[in-house]
PDB file of C-alpha atoms in Angstrom:
ATOM      1  CA  MET A 299      -3.236   8.319 -12.071  1.00 88.00           C
ATOM      2  CA  PRO A 300      -1.257   6.084  -9.231  1.00 92.00           C
ATOM      3  CA  PRO A 301       0.949   3.576 -11.373  1.00 93.00           C
ATOM      4  CA  GLU A 302      -1.005  -0.516 -11.912  1.00 93.00           C
ATOM      5  CA  PRO A 303      -0.986  -1.857  -9.339  1.00 96.00           C
ATOM      6  CA  PRO A 304      -1.731   1.356  -6.670  1.00 97.00           C
ATOM      7  CA  LEU A 305       0.225  -0.034  -4.120  1.00 98.00           C
ATOM      8  CA  LEU A 306       2.954   1.766  -2.953  1.00 98.00           C
ATOM      9  CA  LEU A 307       6.110   0.945  -1.026  1.00 98.00           C
ATOM     10  CA  ILE A 308       7.655   3.516   0.861  1.00 98.00           C
ATOM     11  CA  THR A 309      11.347   2.539   2.229  1.00 97.00           C
ATOM     12  CA  ASP A 310      12.260   3.093   5.390  1.00 96.00           C
ATOM     13  CA  ARG A 311      16.265   1.387   5.718  1.00 95.00           C
ATOM     14  CA  ALA A 312      16.039   1.221   9.612  1.00 93.00           C
ATOM     15  CA  LEU A 313      13.466  -1.113   9.319  1.00 92.00           C
ATOM     16  CA  ALA A 314      14.722  -3.443   6.490  1.00 93.00           C
ATOM     17  CA  ARG A 315      15.567  -6.910   6.964  1.00 86.00           C
ATOM     18  CA  GLY A 316      18.741  -7.631   4.986  1.00 80.00           C
ATOM     19  CA  GLY A 317      19.242  -4.002   3.639  1.00 90.00           C
ATOM     20  CA  LEU A 318      16.913  -1.797   1.687  1.00 95.00           C
ATOM     21  CA  ALA A 319      17.835  -3.030  -2.078  1.00 96.00           C
ATOM     22  CA  GLN A 320      17.083  -6.820  -1.172  1.00 96.00           C
ATOM     23  CA  VAL A 321      13.319  -5.519   0.838  1.00 97.00           C
ATOM     24  CA  ALA A 322      12.013  -3.777  -2.650  1.00 97.00           C
ATOM     25  CA  VAL A 323      13.629  -6.504  -4.928  1.00 98.00           C
ATOM     26  CA  GLU A 324      11.571  -9.451  -2.566  1.00 98.00           C
ATOM     27  CA  ALA A 325       8.638  -6.946  -3.110  1.00 98.00           C
ATOM     28  CA  CYS A 326       9.024  -6.542  -6.252  1.00 98.00           C
ATOM     29  CA  ALA A 327       8.998 -10.372  -6.968  1.00 98.00           C
ATOM     30  CA  GLY A 328       5.421 -10.213  -4.722  1.00 98.00           C
ATOM     31  CA  GLY A 329       3.884  -7.826  -7.182  1.00 97.00           C
ATOM     32  CA  CYS A 330       5.347  -4.481  -6.129  1.00 98.00           C
ATOM     33  CA  ARG A 331       5.854  -2.425  -8.920  1.00 98.00           C
ATOM     34  CA  TRP A 332       6.151   1.418  -7.008  1.00 98.00           C
ATOM     35  CA  ILE A 333       8.265   2.337  -4.366  1.00 98.00           C
ATOM     36  CA  SER A 334       8.966   5.679  -2.903  1.00 98.00           C
ATOM     37  CA  LEU A 335      12.544   6.826  -1.662  1.00 98.00           C
ATOM     38  CA  ARG A 336      12.230   8.193   1.997  1.00 98.00           C
ATOM     39  CA  GLU A 337      14.841   8.282   3.693  1.00 97.00           C
ATOM     40  CA  LYS A 338      15.284  11.925   4.468  1.00 96.00           C
ATOM     41  CA  ASP A 339      17.607  11.954   7.310  1.00 96.00           C
ATOM     42  CA  LEU A 340      20.534  11.178   4.571  1.00 97.00           C
ATOM     43  CA  PRO A 341      22.337  14.490   3.067  1.00 98.00           C
ATOM     44  CA  ALA A 342      21.134  14.905  -0.576  1.00 98.00           C
ATOM     45  CA  ALA A 343      24.283  12.869  -2.381  1.00 98.00           C
ATOM     46  CA  GLU A 344      23.633  10.205  -0.190  1.00 98.00           C
ATOM     47  CA  GLN A 345      19.987   9.762  -0.988  1.00 98.00           C
ATOM     48  CA  ILE A 346      21.184   9.935  -4.590  1.00 98.00           C
ATOM     49  CA  ALA A 347      23.567   7.536  -4.618  1.00 98.00           C
ATOM     50  CA  LEU A 348      21.036   5.077  -2.817  1.00 97.00           C
ATOM     51  CA  PHE A 349      17.879   5.715  -5.163  1.00 98.00           C
ATOM     52  CA  ALA A 350      20.686   4.831  -7.966  1.00 98.00           C
ATOM     53  CA  HIS A 351      21.341   0.963  -6.130  1.00 98.00           C
ATOM     54  CA  LEU A 352      17.895   0.765  -5.881  1.00 98.00           C
ATOM     55  CA  ARG A 353      17.068   1.510  -9.348  1.00 98.00           C
ATOM     56  CA  GLU A 354      19.909  -0.762 -10.227  1.00 98.00           C
ATOM     57  CA  ALA A 355      18.602  -3.421  -7.646  1.00 98.00           C
ATOM     58  CA  THR A 356      15.238  -3.831  -8.984  1.00 98.00           C
ATOM     59  CA  ARG A 357      15.735  -2.943 -13.168  1.00 98.00           C
ATOM     60  CA  ALA A 358      14.502  -6.337 -13.960  1.00 98.00           C
ATOM     61  CA  PHE A 359      10.885  -5.636 -12.663  1.00 98.00           C
ATOM     62  CA  SER A 360      11.104  -1.988 -13.934  1.00 97.00           C
ATOM     63  CA  PRO A 361       9.123  -0.634 -11.524  1.00 98.00           C
ATOM     64  CA  ARG A 362       7.846   2.863 -11.163  1.00 98.00           C
ATOM     65  CA  LEU A 363      10.769   4.464  -8.732  1.00 98.00           C
ATOM     66  CA  THR A 364       9.875   8.021  -7.071  1.00 98.00           C
ATOM     67  CA  LEU A 365      11.622   9.897  -3.844  1.00 98.00           C
ATOM     68  CA  HIS A 366       9.979  11.262  -0.891  1.00 98.00           C
ATOM     69  CA  GLY A 367      11.426  15.098  -1.246  1.00 97.00           C
ATOM     70  CA  PRO A 368      11.833  18.305  -3.079  1.00 97.00           C
ATOM     71  CA  ALA A 369      11.335  18.022  -6.835  1.00 98.00           C
ATOM     72  CA  GLU A 370      15.141  19.292  -7.311  1.00 98.00           C
ATOM     73  CA  LEU A 371      16.350  16.402  -5.439  1.00 98.00           C
ATOM     74  CA  ALA A 372      13.766  14.167  -7.282  1.00 98.00           C
ATOM     75  CA  ARG A 373      15.187  15.238 -10.376  1.00 98.00           C
ATOM     76  CA  ALA A 374      18.575  15.097  -9.696  1.00 98.00           C
ATOM     77  CA  ALA A 375      18.248  11.404  -9.057  1.00 98.00           C
ATOM     78  CA  GLY A 376      16.403  10.654 -12.200  1.00 98.00           C
ATOM     79  CA  ALA A 377      13.270   9.693 -10.049  1.00 98.00           C
ATOM     80  CA  ASP A 378      10.362   8.756 -12.024  1.00 98.00           C
ATOM     81  CA  GLY A 379       8.606  11.479  -9.932  1.00 98.00           C
ATOM     82  CA  VAL A 380       8.272  12.842  -6.437  1.00 98.00           C
ATOM     83  CA  HIS A 381       6.106  12.728  -3.706  1.00 98.00           C
ATOM     84  CA  LEU A 382       5.718  16.129  -1.416  1.00 98.00           C
ATOM     85  CA  SER A 383       5.525  16.792   2.042  1.00 95.00           C
ATOM     86  CA  GLY A 384       2.241  18.446   3.108  1.00 91.00           C
ATOM     87  CA  GLY A 385       2.537  22.139   1.640  1.00 90.00           C
ATOM     88  CA  GLY A 386       4.514  20.864  -1.244  1.00 94.00           C
ATOM     89  CA  HIS A 387       4.023  22.819  -4.312  1.00 96.00           C
ATOM     90  CA  ALA A 388       2.597  20.209  -6.608  1.00 98.00           C
ATOM     91  CA  GLY A 389       2.520  22.767  -9.624  1.00 98.00           C
ATOM     92  CA  ALA A 390       6.111  23.637  -9.665  1.00 98.00           C
ATOM     93  CA  ALA A 391       7.062  20.393  -9.274  1.00 98.00           C
ATOM     94  CA  ARG A 392       4.863  19.298 -12.501  1.00 98.00           C
ATOM     95  CA  ALA A 393       6.489  22.143 -14.164  1.00 98.00           C
ATOM     96  CA  MET A 394       9.793  20.787 -13.392  1.00 98.00           C
ATOM     97  CA  LEU A 395       9.405  17.316 -13.583  1.00 98.00           C
ATOM     98  CA  GLY A 396       7.191  17.087 -16.603  1.00 97.00           C
ATOM     99  CA  ALA A 397       4.241  15.438 -17.757  1.00 97.00           C
ATOM    100  CA  ASP A 398       4.869  11.691 -17.777  1.00 97.00           C
ATOM    101  CA  ALA A 399       5.945  11.977 -14.012  1.00 98.00           C
ATOM    102  CA  LEU A 400       4.315  10.840 -10.895  1.00 98.00           C
ATOM    103  CA  VAL A 401       3.697  13.730  -8.729  1.00 98.00           C
ATOM    104  CA  GLY A 402       2.075  13.150  -5.220  1.00 98.00           C
ATOM    105  CA  LEU A 403       1.483  15.220  -2.492  1.00 98.00           C
ATOM    106  CA  SER A 404       1.018  14.257   1.819  1.00 97.00           C
ATOM    107  CA  ILE A 405      -2.249  15.297   3.122  1.00 94.00           C
ATOM    108  CA  HIS A 406      -3.653  15.471   6.356  1.00 91.00           C
ATOM    109  CA  THR A 407      -7.024  17.697   6.912  1.00 93.00           C
ATOM    110  CA  LEU A 408     -10.058  17.521   4.533  1.00 96.00           C
ATOM    111  CA  ALA A 409      -9.616  21.607   3.931  1.00 96.00           C
ATOM    112  CA  GLU A 410      -6.147  20.208   2.471  1.00 96.00           C
ATOM    113  CA  ALA A 411      -7.463  17.458   0.052  1.00 96.00           C
ATOM    114  CA  ARG A 412     -10.332  19.651  -0.969  1.00 97.00           C
ATOM    115  CA  ALA A 413      -7.698  22.370  -2.133  1.00 96.00           C
ATOM    116  CA  ALA A 414      -5.303  19.360  -3.732  1.00 96.00           C
ATOM    117  CA  ASP A 415      -4.492  20.655  -6.816  1.00 96.00           C
ATOM    118  CA  GLY A 416      -6.564  18.475  -9.509  1.00 96.00           C
ATOM    119  CA  VAL A 417      -4.155  19.400 -12.474  1.00 97.00           C
ATOM    120  CA  SER A 418      -0.989  18.595 -11.061  1.00 98.00           C
ATOM    121  CA  LEU A 419      -1.150  15.902  -9.355  1.00 98.00           C
ATOM    122  CA  ASP A 420      -1.244  12.006  -9.454  1.00 98.00           C
ATOM    123  CA  TYR A 421      -2.416  11.385  -6.122  1.00 98.00           C
ATOM    124  CA  ILE A 422      -2.765  12.125  -2.498  1.00 98.00           C
ATOM    125  CA  THR A 423      -1.772  10.463   0.413  1.00 97.00           C
ATOM    126  CA  VAL A 424      -4.219  10.733   3.596  1.00 96.00           C
ATOM    127  CA  SER A 425      -2.698   9.228   6.647  1.00 92.00           C
ATOM    128  CA  PRO A 426      -3.281   7.793   9.013  1.00 93.00           C
ATOM    129  CA  VAL A 427      -6.044   5.671   8.384  1.00 95.00           C
ATOM    130  CA  PHE A 428      -5.036   3.156  11.614  1.00 93.00           C
ATOM    131  CA  LEU A 429      -2.240   3.688  14.046  1.00 79.00           C
ATOM    132  CA  THR A 430       0.631   2.200  12.930  1.00 70.00           C
ATOM    133  CA  ALA A 431       3.937   0.874  14.908  1.00 63.00           C
ATOM    134  CA  SER A 432       5.925   2.744  12.263  1.00 57.00           C
ATOM    135  CA  LYS A 433       5.258   6.215  13.201  1.00 57.00           C
ATOM    136  CA  PRO A 434       3.946   5.821  16.424  1.00 50.00           C
ATOM    137  CA  GLY A 435       2.164   8.800  18.423  1.00 49.00           C
ATOM    138  CA  TYR A 436       0.593   9.917  15.236  1.00 59.00           C
ATOM    139  CA  GLY A 437      -2.756  10.166  15.053  1.00 61.00           C
ATOM    140  CA  PRO A 438      -6.080   9.912  15.945  1.00 82.00           C
ATOM    141  CA  ALA A 439      -6.519   7.043  13.268  1.00 90.00           C
ATOM    142  CA  LEU A 440      -8.839   8.221  10.618  1.00 93.00           C
ATOM    143  CA  GLY A 441     -10.859   4.612  10.486  1.00 94.00           C
ATOM    144  CA  THR A 442     -12.728   4.006   6.781  1.00 95.00           C
ATOM    145  CA  GLY A 443     -15.040   6.844   7.473  1.00 96.00           C
ATOM    146  CA  GLY A 444     -12.207   9.451   7.714  1.00 96.00           C
ATOM    147  CA  LEU A 445     -11.291   8.252   4.545  1.00 97.00           C
ATOM    148  CA  ALA A 446     -13.961   7.428   2.681  1.00 98.00           C
ATOM    149  CA  ALA A 447     -14.290  11.838   3.934  1.00 97.00           C
ATOM    150  CA  PHE A 448     -11.054  12.340   2.159  1.00 97.00           C
ATOM    151  CA  ALA A 449     -11.965   9.968  -0.541  1.00 97.00           C
ATOM    152  CA  ALA A 450     -14.880  12.362  -1.068  1.00 97.00           C
ATOM    153  CA  ALA A 451     -13.275  15.330  -0.817  1.00 97.00           C
ATOM    154  CA  SER A 452     -10.258  15.078  -3.074  1.00 98.00           C
ATOM    155  CA  PRO A 453     -10.837  16.175  -6.424  1.00 98.00           C
ATOM    156  CA  VAL A 454      -7.159  13.287  -6.802  1.00 98.00           C
ATOM    157  CA  PRO A 455      -6.979   9.771  -6.190  1.00 98.00           C
ATOM    158  CA  VAL A 456      -6.746   9.445  -2.518  1.00 98.00           C
ATOM    159  CA  ILE A 457      -3.950   6.639  -1.625  1.00 98.00           C
ATOM    160  CA  ALA A 458      -4.423   5.105   1.907  1.00 97.00           C
ATOM    161  CA  LEU A 459      -1.131   5.747   4.323  1.00 96.00           C
ATOM    162  CA  ALA A 460      -0.597   3.734   7.970  1.00 93.00           C
ATOM    163  CA  GLY A 461      -1.459   0.604   9.650  1.00 93.00           C
ATOM    164  CA  ILE A 462      -2.236  -1.156   6.192  1.00 94.00           C
ATOM    165  CA  THR A 463      -2.439  -4.831   6.279  1.00 93.00           C
ATOM    166  CA  PRO A 464      -3.798  -7.920   4.284  1.00 94.00           C
ATOM    167  CA  ALA A 465      -6.717  -7.464   6.783  1.00 94.00           C
ATOM    168  CA  ASN A 466      -7.653  -4.264   6.008  1.00 95.00           C
ATOM    169  CA  ALA A 467      -6.991  -3.374   2.793  1.00 96.00           C
ATOM    170  CA  ALA A 468     -10.513  -4.469   1.396  1.00 95.00           C
ATOM    171  CA  THR A 469     -12.171  -1.798   3.665  1.00 96.00           C
ATOM    172  CA  CYS A 470      -9.619   1.080   2.280  1.00 97.00           C
ATOM    173  CA  ARG A 471     -10.713   0.145  -1.242  1.00 96.00           C
ATOM    174  CA  ASP A 472     -14.296  -0.296  -0.039  1.00 96.00           C
ATOM    175  CA  ALA A 473     -14.171   3.432   1.664  1.00 97.00           C
ATOM    176  CA  GLY A 474     -13.384   4.990  -1.472  1.00 97.00           C
ATOM    177  CA  ALA A 475      -9.103   4.572  -1.591  1.00 98.00           C
ATOM    178  CA  ALA A 476      -7.470   4.433  -5.173  1.00 98.00           C
ATOM    179  CA  GLY A 477      -4.407   2.295  -3.711  1.00 98.00           C
ATOM    180  CA  LEU A 478      -2.692   1.685  -0.457  1.00 98.00           C
ATOM    181  CA  ALA A 479       0.507   2.771   0.974  1.00 97.00           C
ATOM    182  CA  VAL A 480       2.689   0.738   2.799  1.00 97.00           C
ATOM    183  CA  MET A 481       6.108   0.698   4.624  1.00 95.00           C
ATOM    184  CA  GLY A 482       6.737  -1.388   8.141  1.00 91.00           C
ATOM    185  CA  SER A 483       4.786  -4.300   6.990  1.00 92.00           C
ATOM    186  CA  VAL A 484       6.557  -4.779   4.026  1.00 95.00           C
ATOM    187  CA  MET A 485       9.904  -3.454   5.524  1.00 95.00           C
ATOM    188  CA  ARG A 486      10.190  -5.291   8.584  1.00 93.00           C
ATOM    189  CA  ALA A 487       8.685  -8.627   7.024  1.00 94.00           C
ATOM    190  CA  GLU A 488      10.653 -12.105   7.193  1.00 94.00           C
ATOM    191  CA  ASP A 489       9.073 -12.709   3.464  1.00 97.00           C
ATOM    192  CA  PRO A 490       8.247  -9.266   1.682  1.00 97.00           C
ATOM    193  CA  ALA A 491       7.233 -11.240  -1.283  1.00 98.00           C
ATOM    194  CA  ALA A 492       4.863 -13.271   0.422  1.00 97.00           C
ATOM    195  CA  GLU A 493       3.494  -9.827   1.931  1.00 96.00           C
ATOM    196  CA  PHE A 494       2.873  -7.673  -0.914  1.00 97.00           C
ATOM    197  CA  SER A 495       1.598 -10.854  -2.368  1.00 97.00           C
ATOM    198  CA  ALA A 496      -1.058 -10.870   0.033  1.00 97.00           C
ATOM    199  CA  LEU A 497      -1.671  -7.139  -0.446  1.00 96.00           C
ATOM    200  CA  LEU A 498      -2.523  -7.648  -3.368  1.00 96.00           C
ATOM    201  CA  ALA A 499      -4.831 -10.599  -3.038  1.00 97.00           C
ATOM    202  CA  ALA A 500      -6.782  -8.941  -0.314  1.00 96.00           C
ATOM    203  CA  TRP A 501      -6.576  -5.052  -2.553  1.00 95.00           C
ATOM    204  CA  GLY A 502      -8.396  -7.174  -5.530  1.00 89.00           C
ATOM    205  CA  SER A 503      -5.353  -7.363  -7.822  1.00 61.00           C
ATOM    206  CA  LYS A 504      -4.340  -9.835  -9.972  1.00 46.00           C
ATOM    207  CA  GLY A 505      -0.362  -8.205 -10.167  1.00 49.00           C
ATOM    208  CA  PRO A 506       1.447  -7.090 -12.706  1.00 54.00           C
ATOM    209  CA  ASN A 507       1.613  -9.609 -15.605  1.00 46.00           C
ATOM    210  CA  ASN A 508       5.543  -8.405 -17.033  1.00 39.00           C
ATOM    211  CA  ALA A 509       7.450 -10.213 -13.602  1.00 43.00           C
ATOM    212  CA  PRO A 510      10.606 -11.916 -14.772  1.00 39.00           C
ATOM    213  CA  ALA A 511      10.830 -15.193 -15.244  1.00 31.00           C
TER     214      ALA A 511
END
């Protein structure tokens, strides 16, 4: 199952105002407790080093920190789990990372959703739910109707991805999403804490109760 609250922040250092770690810390101050490092253009060693920096920077908030990429890299980084690209082998990732790891998978078709490994996966991401400035050209957008179809087809929880904002978060929940994944809206925000807090409020979550004083 996804962490609680089930709102995933996916990193993009090219979009981050003031540095990736700073955005992550501010998002955590706004209630974020699940972050995935997605910096696939970097060499493996640099991803591992950046992950370690992110872990140290957010330590006071104890978020679940996962990594977008192969399970081998997630294990080398000491991540709390992995998010696999489409076609990734969830069973192998689960065997490598263990029962306590978060294992997710990117899904883009209903056939892929129906075939999702209900034993090894904690969740799938479905995208693009809405069109997004972070990844122009991806589409067509599924909309809430398409999202509902994926939620009905999948044997595991569905996380809605792309174009997610406080204005549409509740409609994703009502369509059957078990959680949300955001990137650009928080990475580019002038106030990441306020942006994430607004997402939590729109989703209907009270947020974590273990924020540091």
